PDB file of C-alpha atoms in Angstrom:
ATOM      1  CA  LYS H   1       0.002   0.095  -0.003  1.00  0.00           C
ATOM      2  CA  GLN H   2       1.354   3.439  -1.056  1.00  0.00           C
ATOM      3  CA  PRO H   3       1.022   6.010   1.642  1.00  0.00           C
ATOM      4  CA  PHE H   4      -0.903   9.226   0.650  1.00  0.00           C
ATOM      5  CA  LEU H   5       1.321  12.234  -0.063  1.00  0.00           C
ATOM      6  CA  PRO H   6      -0.499  15.519   0.311  1.00  0.00           C
ATOM      7  CA  LYS H   7      -0.830  17.609  -2.687  1.00  0.00           C
ATOM      8  CA  ARG H   8       0.327  20.979  -1.175  1.00  0.00           C
ATOM      9  CA  PRO H   9       2.961  20.184   1.372  1.00  0.00           C
ATOM     10  CA  HIS H  10       4.114  22.610   3.954  1.00  0.00           C
ATOM     11  CA  ALA H  11       7.553  24.086   4.431  1.00  0.00           C
ATOM     12  CA  ILE H  12       8.901  25.825   7.443  1.00  0.00           C
ATOM     13  CA  GLY H  13      10.986  29.003   7.027  1.00  0.00           C
ATOM     14  CA  MET H  14      13.400  30.639   9.648  1.00  0.00           C
ATOM     15  CA  ALA H  15      14.422  34.154   9.693  1.00  0.00           C
ATOM     16  CA  PRO H  16      16.391  35.934  12.262  1.00  0.00           C
ATOM     17  CA  PRO H  17      14.702  37.875  15.328  1.00  0.00           C
ATOM     18  CA  GLY H  18      13.152  41.273  14.163  1.00  0.00           C
ATOM     19  CA  ALA H  19      12.881  40.108  10.428  1.00  0.00           C
ATOM     20  CA  ALA H  20      10.035  41.796   8.470  1.00  0.00           C
ATOM     21  CA  LYS H  21       6.489  40.667   9.214  1.00  0.00           C
ATOM     22  CA  ALA H  22       3.492  40.494   6.760  1.00  0.00           C
ATOM     23  CA  GLY H  23       1.155  43.514   6.841  1.00  0.00           C
ATOM     24  CA  PRO H  24      -2.006  44.664   5.245  1.00  0.00           C
ATOM     25  CA  ALA H  25       0.151  46.377   2.411  1.00  0.00           C
ATOM     26  CA  ASP H  26       1.973  43.088   1.451  1.00  0.00           C
ATOM     27  CA  ALA H  27       0.331  41.880  -1.694  1.00  0.00           C
ATOM     28  CA  SER H  28       2.463  38.767  -2.113  1.00  0.00           C
ATOM     29  CA  LEU H  29       1.168  35.290  -1.556  1.00  0.00           C
ATOM     30  CA  TRP H  30       2.082  35.495   2.024  1.00  0.00           C
ATOM     31  CA  ALA H  31      -0.821  38.107   2.538  1.00  0.00           C
ATOM     32  CA  GLN H  32      -3.506  35.899   0.980  1.00  0.00           C
ATOM     33  CA  PRO H  33      -5.350  33.826   3.542  1.00  0.00           C
ATOM     34  CA  ARG H  34      -5.379  30.308   1.478  1.00  0.00           C
ATOM     35  CA  THR H  35      -1.652  30.223   1.207  1.00  0.00           C
ATOM     36  CA  GLU H  36      -1.196  29.360   4.771  1.00  0.00           C
ATOM     37  CA  ALA H  37       1.822  31.450   5.400  1.00  0.00           C
ATOM     38  CA  ASN H  38       1.840  32.366   8.949  1.00  0.00           C
ATOM     39  CA  GLN H  39       4.346  33.726  11.369  1.00  0.00           C
ATOM     40  CA  ILE H  40       4.425  31.333  14.233  1.00  0.00           C
ATOM     41  CA  CYS H  41       6.667  33.388  16.461  1.00  0.00           C
ATOM     42  CA  ASP H  42       9.544  35.842  16.059  1.00  0.00           C
ATOM     43  CA  GLY H  43      11.632  34.485  13.187  1.00  0.00           C
ATOM     44  CA  LEU H  44       9.631  31.256  12.383  1.00  0.00           C
ATOM     45  CA  PHE H  45       7.140  31.101   9.452  1.00  0.00           C
ATOM     46  CA  LEU H  46       4.968  28.275   8.449  1.00  0.00           C
ATOM     47  CA  GLY H  47       3.560  28.113   4.960  1.00  0.00           C
ATOM     48  CA  SER H  48       2.526  25.941   1.982  1.00  0.00           C
ATOM     49  CA  VAL H  49       4.484  25.089  -0.997  1.00  0.00           C
ATOM     50  CA  ALA H  50       2.854  28.122  -2.892  1.00  0.00           C
ATOM     51  CA  ALA H  51       4.263  30.307  -0.036  1.00  0.00           C
ATOM     52  CA  ALA H  52       7.714  28.572  -0.265  1.00  0.00           C
ATOM     53  CA  GLU H  53       7.556  29.344  -4.114  1.00  0.00           C
ATOM     54  CA  ASP H  54       7.455  33.232  -3.575  1.00  0.00           C
ATOM     55  CA  LEU H  55      11.161  34.043  -3.607  1.00  0.00           C
ATOM     56  CA  ASP H  56      10.537  37.791  -2.974  1.00  0.00           C
ATOM     57  CA  ALA H  57       8.215  37.358  -0.056  1.00  0.00           C
ATOM     58  CA  MET H  58      10.901  34.973   1.660  1.00  0.00           C
ATOM     59  CA  ARG H  59      13.774  37.450   0.917  1.00  0.00           C
ATOM     60  CA  ARG H  60      11.748  40.212   2.544  1.00  0.00           C
ATOM     61  CA  ARG H  61      11.358  38.586   5.568  1.00  0.00           C
ATOM     62  CA  ARG H  62      14.897  37.578   5.565  1.00  0.00           C
ATOM     63  CA  ILE H  63      14.249  33.784   5.642  1.00  0.00           C
ATOM     64  CA  SER H  64      17.734  31.861   5.786  1.00  0.00           C
ATOM     65  CA  HIS H  65      16.563  28.257   6.275  1.00  0.00           C
ATOM     66  CA  VAL H  66      13.558  26.115   4.944  1.00  0.00           C
ATOM     67  CA  LEU H  67      12.487  22.876   6.180  1.00  0.00           C
ATOM     68  CA  VAL H  68      10.554  20.955   3.795  1.00  0.00           C
ATOM     69  CA  CYS H  69       8.130  18.561   5.201  1.00  0.00           C
ATOM     70  CA  HIS H  70       7.532  16.131   2.514  1.00  0.00           C
ATOM     71  CA  PRO H  71       9.604  13.012   1.310  1.00  0.00           C
ATOM     72  CA  ALA H  72      10.035  14.171  -2.539  1.00  0.00           C
ATOM     73  CA  LEU H  73       9.156  17.796  -2.812  1.00  0.00           C
ATOM     74  CA  PRO H  74      12.292  19.542  -4.300  1.00  0.00           C
ATOM     75  CA  ALA H  75      13.998  22.636  -2.613  1.00  0.00           C
ATOM     76  CA  MET H  76      12.392  25.528  -4.494  1.00  0.00           C
ATOM     77  CA  HIS H  77      15.385  28.155  -4.244  1.00  0.00           C
ATOM     78  CA  PRO H  78      18.552  26.224  -3.444  1.00  0.00           C
ATOM     79  CA  ARG H  79      20.649  29.073  -4.118  1.00  0.00           C
ATOM     80  CA  HIS H  80      19.190  31.394  -1.867  1.00  0.00           C
ATOM     81  CA  PHE H  81      18.391  29.281   1.266  1.00  0.00           C
ATOM     82  CA  THR H  82      19.628  26.489   3.383  1.00  0.00           C
ATOM     83  CA  TYR H  83      17.385  23.462   3.109  1.00  0.00           C
ATOM     84  CA  GLY H  84      16.543  20.555   5.486  1.00  0.00           C
ATOM     85  CA  ARG H  85      14.099  17.895   5.078  1.00  0.00           C
ATOM     86  CA  VAL H  86      11.619  15.738   7.171  1.00  0.00           C
ATOM     87  CA  ALA H  87      10.048  13.022   5.133  1.00  0.00           C
ATOM     88  CA  LEU H  88       6.671  13.262   6.650  1.00  0.00           C
ATOM     89  CA  VAL H  89       4.172  11.041   4.944  1.00  0.00           C
ATOM     90  CA  ASP H  90       0.344  11.749   5.545  1.00  0.00           C
ATOM     91  CA  ASP H  91      -0.594   8.221   6.903  1.00  0.00           C
ATOM     92  CA  VAL H  92      -2.119   7.046  10.067  1.00  0.00           C
ATOM     93  CA  SER H  93       0.548   4.497  10.590  1.00  0.00           C
ATOM     94  CA  VAL H  94       3.238   6.998  10.537  1.00  0.00           C
ATOM     95  CA  ASN H  95       4.764   7.864  13.934  1.00  0.00           C
ATOM     96  CA  LEU H  96       5.680  11.471  13.670  1.00  0.00           C
ATOM     97  CA  LEU H  97       7.596  11.288  17.112  1.00  0.00           C
ATOM     98  CA  GLU H  98      10.367   9.038  15.597  1.00  0.00           C
TER      99      GLU H  98
END
């Protein structure tokens, strides 16, 4: 049985403390509610693959590292960010704590 792989995996971006935050005037994908790009805490963002494709928005927020939470999604901008990977599979049998 093949595990289900989500169509829109998520990526976590990290920025240094005090990096720019999204505001009402931000017209990028990061300002659109359906892209799921949100600041979790100072310097930590969680976003969809669509948000991870938005190089300009990521650079404005001074993102430096991206953690891809998907087994096969490629790094979108390897020349601009340091990438890590957690090969998460969306299946009830997967132990996310391992």
